[in-house]
Coordinates of C-alpha atoms in Angstrom, one line a residue:
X154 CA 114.9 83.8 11.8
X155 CA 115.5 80.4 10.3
X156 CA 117.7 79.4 7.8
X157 CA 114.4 78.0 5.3
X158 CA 114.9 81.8 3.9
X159 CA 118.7 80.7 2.8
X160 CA 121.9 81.6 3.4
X161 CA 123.5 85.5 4.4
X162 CA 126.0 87.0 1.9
X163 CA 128.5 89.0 4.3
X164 CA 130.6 91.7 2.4
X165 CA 133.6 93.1 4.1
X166 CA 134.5 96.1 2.0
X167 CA 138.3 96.5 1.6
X168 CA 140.8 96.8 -1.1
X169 CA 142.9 94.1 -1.9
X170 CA 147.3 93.7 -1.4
X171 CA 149.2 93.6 1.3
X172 CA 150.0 97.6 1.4
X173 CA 146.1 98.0 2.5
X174 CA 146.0 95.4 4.9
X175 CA 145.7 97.3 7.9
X176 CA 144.0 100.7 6.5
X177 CA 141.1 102.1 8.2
X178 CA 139.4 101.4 4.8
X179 CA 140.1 97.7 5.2
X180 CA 138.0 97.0 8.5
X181 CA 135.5 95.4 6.8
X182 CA 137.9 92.4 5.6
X183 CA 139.2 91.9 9.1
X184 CA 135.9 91.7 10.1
X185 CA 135.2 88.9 7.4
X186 CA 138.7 87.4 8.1
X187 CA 136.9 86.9 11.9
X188 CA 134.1 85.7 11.2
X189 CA 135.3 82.9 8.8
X190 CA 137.6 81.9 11.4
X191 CA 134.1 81.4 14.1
X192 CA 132.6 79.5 11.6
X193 CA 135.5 77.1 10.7
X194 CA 136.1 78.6 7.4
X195 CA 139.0 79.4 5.2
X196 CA 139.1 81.9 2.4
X197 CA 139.4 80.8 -1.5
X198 CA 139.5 82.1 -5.0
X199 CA 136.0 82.0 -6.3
X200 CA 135.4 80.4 -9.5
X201 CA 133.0 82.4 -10.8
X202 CA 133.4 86.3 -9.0
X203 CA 136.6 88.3 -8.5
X204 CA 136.5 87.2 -4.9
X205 CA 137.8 85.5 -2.1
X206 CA 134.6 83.8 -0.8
X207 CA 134.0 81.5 2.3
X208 CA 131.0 79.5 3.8
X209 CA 130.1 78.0 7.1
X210 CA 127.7 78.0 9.3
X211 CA 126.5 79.8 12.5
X212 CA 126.3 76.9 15.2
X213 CA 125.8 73.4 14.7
X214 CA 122.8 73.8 11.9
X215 CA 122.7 77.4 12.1
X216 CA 122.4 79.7 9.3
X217 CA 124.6 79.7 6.2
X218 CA 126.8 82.4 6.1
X219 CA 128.3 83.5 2.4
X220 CA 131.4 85.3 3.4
X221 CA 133.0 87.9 0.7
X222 CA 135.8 89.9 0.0
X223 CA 135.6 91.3 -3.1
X224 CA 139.3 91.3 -5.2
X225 CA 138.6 94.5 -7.1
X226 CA 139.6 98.0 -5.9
X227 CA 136.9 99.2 -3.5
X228 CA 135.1 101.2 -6.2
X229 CA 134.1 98.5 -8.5
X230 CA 133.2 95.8 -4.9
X231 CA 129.4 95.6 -6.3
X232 CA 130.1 93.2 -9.4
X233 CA 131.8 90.6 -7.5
X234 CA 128.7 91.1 -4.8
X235 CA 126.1 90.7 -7.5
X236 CA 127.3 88.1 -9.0
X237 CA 127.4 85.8 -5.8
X238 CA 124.2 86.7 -4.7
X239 CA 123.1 85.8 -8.1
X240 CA 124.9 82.7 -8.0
X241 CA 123.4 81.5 -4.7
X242 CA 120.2 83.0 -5.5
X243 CA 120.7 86.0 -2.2
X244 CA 118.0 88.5 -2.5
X245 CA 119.5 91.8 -1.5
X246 CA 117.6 92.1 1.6
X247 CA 119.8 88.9 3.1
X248 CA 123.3 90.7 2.0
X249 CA 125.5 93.0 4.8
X250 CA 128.1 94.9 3.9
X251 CA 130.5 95.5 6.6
X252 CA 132.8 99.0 5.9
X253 CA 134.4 102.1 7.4
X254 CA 132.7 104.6 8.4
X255 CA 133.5 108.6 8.8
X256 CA 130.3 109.7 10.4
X257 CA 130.6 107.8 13.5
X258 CA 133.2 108.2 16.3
X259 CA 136.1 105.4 16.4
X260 CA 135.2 102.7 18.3
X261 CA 130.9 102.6 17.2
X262 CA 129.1 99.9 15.6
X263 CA 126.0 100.6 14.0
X264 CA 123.6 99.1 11.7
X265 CA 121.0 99.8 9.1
X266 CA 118.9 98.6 6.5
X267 CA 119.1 100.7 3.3
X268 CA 119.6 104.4 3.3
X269 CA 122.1 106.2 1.4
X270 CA 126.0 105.5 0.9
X271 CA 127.7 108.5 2.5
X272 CA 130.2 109.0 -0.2
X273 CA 131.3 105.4 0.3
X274 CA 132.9 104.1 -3.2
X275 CA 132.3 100.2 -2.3
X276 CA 128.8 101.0 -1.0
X277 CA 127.8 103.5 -4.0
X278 CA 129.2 100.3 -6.4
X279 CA 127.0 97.8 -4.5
X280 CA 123.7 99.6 -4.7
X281 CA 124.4 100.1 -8.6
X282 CA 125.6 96.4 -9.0
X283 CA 122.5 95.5 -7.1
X284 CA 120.1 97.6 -8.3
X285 CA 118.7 98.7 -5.0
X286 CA 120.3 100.1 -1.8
X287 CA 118.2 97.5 -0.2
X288 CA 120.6 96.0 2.0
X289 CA 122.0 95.7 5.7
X290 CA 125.3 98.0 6.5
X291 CA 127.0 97.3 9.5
X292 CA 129.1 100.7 9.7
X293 CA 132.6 100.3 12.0
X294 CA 133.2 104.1 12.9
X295 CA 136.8 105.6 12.0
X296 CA 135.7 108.8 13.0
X297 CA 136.9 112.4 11.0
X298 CA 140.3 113.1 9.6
X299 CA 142.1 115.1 11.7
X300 CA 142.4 119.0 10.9
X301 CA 142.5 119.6 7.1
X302 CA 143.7 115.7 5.8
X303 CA 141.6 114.7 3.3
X304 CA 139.0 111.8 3.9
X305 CA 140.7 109.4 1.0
X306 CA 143.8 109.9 2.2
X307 CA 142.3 109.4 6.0
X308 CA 141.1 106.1 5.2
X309 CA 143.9 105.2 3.1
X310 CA 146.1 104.9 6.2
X311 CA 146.2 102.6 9.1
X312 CA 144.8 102.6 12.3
X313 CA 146.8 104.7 14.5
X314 CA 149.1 103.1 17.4
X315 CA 146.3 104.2 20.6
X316 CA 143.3 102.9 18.0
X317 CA 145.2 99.7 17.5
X318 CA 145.4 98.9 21.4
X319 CA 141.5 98.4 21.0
X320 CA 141.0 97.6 17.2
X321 CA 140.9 93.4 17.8
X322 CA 138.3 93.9 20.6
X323 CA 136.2 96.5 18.4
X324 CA 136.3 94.5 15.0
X325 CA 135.4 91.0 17.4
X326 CA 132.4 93.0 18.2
X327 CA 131.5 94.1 14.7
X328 CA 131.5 90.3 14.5
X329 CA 128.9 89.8 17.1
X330 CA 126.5 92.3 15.6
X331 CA 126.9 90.1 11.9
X332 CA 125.8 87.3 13.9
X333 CA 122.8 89.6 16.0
X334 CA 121.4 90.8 12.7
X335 CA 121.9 86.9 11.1
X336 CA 120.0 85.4 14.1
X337 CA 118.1 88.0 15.6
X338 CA 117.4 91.0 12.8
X339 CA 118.5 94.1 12.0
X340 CA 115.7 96.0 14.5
X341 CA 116.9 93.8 17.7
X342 CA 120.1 94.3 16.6
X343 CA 120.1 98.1 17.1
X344 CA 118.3 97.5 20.0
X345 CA 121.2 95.5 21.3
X346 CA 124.0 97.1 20.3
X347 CA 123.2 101.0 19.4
X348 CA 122.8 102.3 23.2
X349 CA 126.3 100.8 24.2

């Protein structure tokens, strides 16, 4: 794929503050945080969405990547995703949203195109926002809560102490599958990444 189609809205899902930081719920911003740092990028206070937004490019002329972290609580992520893709004219199709996810053991990274939310707030507020659940998901396993603690509260807490001994190797290679499904697409991608 060429970059004549545009550029690539990326969407790490996460809440905003300091106290969320390093939740579970929160991978998708370190994810975001990573790849603006490959492309050269810094994050800024969009003008026009409730965002922190920043843009580079993939390679020397690669394609343009959109990178967003939405500044609402994770329930309400879609406006602030709509309204950049509106803004730089992103058809649905060309936006991934990179989250947490409980049906797939810690340490997986999978990805899909469309397909329902799972019970996830930001993704359930993007498809509404968007008007379609026609969009990429890159999904960072957390795996189940353990015995009877409650999935909110699950994903509400941080990574725990033998997780976070792999966590920077795991979210650099949630990076590399952005990038596969950016240069390659979604179907290669899986082919890639899915049977390691």
């Amino acid at each position: 794929m060429t970059d004549e189609a545009g550029p690539w809205l990326v969407v790490g899902l996460g809440n905003p503050g300091r106290e969320y930081a390093n939740n579970r719920h929160n991978v998708g911003f370190m994810v975001a945080d990573l790849l603006a740092a490959r492309v050269g990028a810094k994050f800024g206070r969009h003008r026009r969405a409730v965002a922190e937004v920043a843009e580079g490019r993939l390679g020397f002329g690669g394609p343009k990547l959109v990178l967003l972290k939405p500044l609402t609580y994770m329930n309400l992520s879609g406006g602030p995703v709509a309204g950049l893709a509106q803004f730089h004219k992103i058809p649905p199709a060309r936006v991934i949203a990179v989250h947490d996810e409980l049906d797939i053991g810690y340490g997986q990274v999978r990805v899909k195109f469309g397909g329902g939310e799972g019970g996830h707030n930001g993704l359930r507020s993007m498809s509404k926002s968007l008007g379609t659940k026609d969009y990429v998901r890159v999904r960072f396993g957390v795996g189940r809560p353990p015995g009877r603690q409650d999935p909110a509260d699950f994903v509400l807490s941080d990574f725990s102490a033998a997780e976070r001994k792999e966590l920077e190797f795991l979210v650099d290679r949630a990076a590399d599958v952005v990038e596969s499904v950016v240069t390659k697409g979604v179907e290669p991608t899986q082919n890639l990444y899915h049977g390691a």
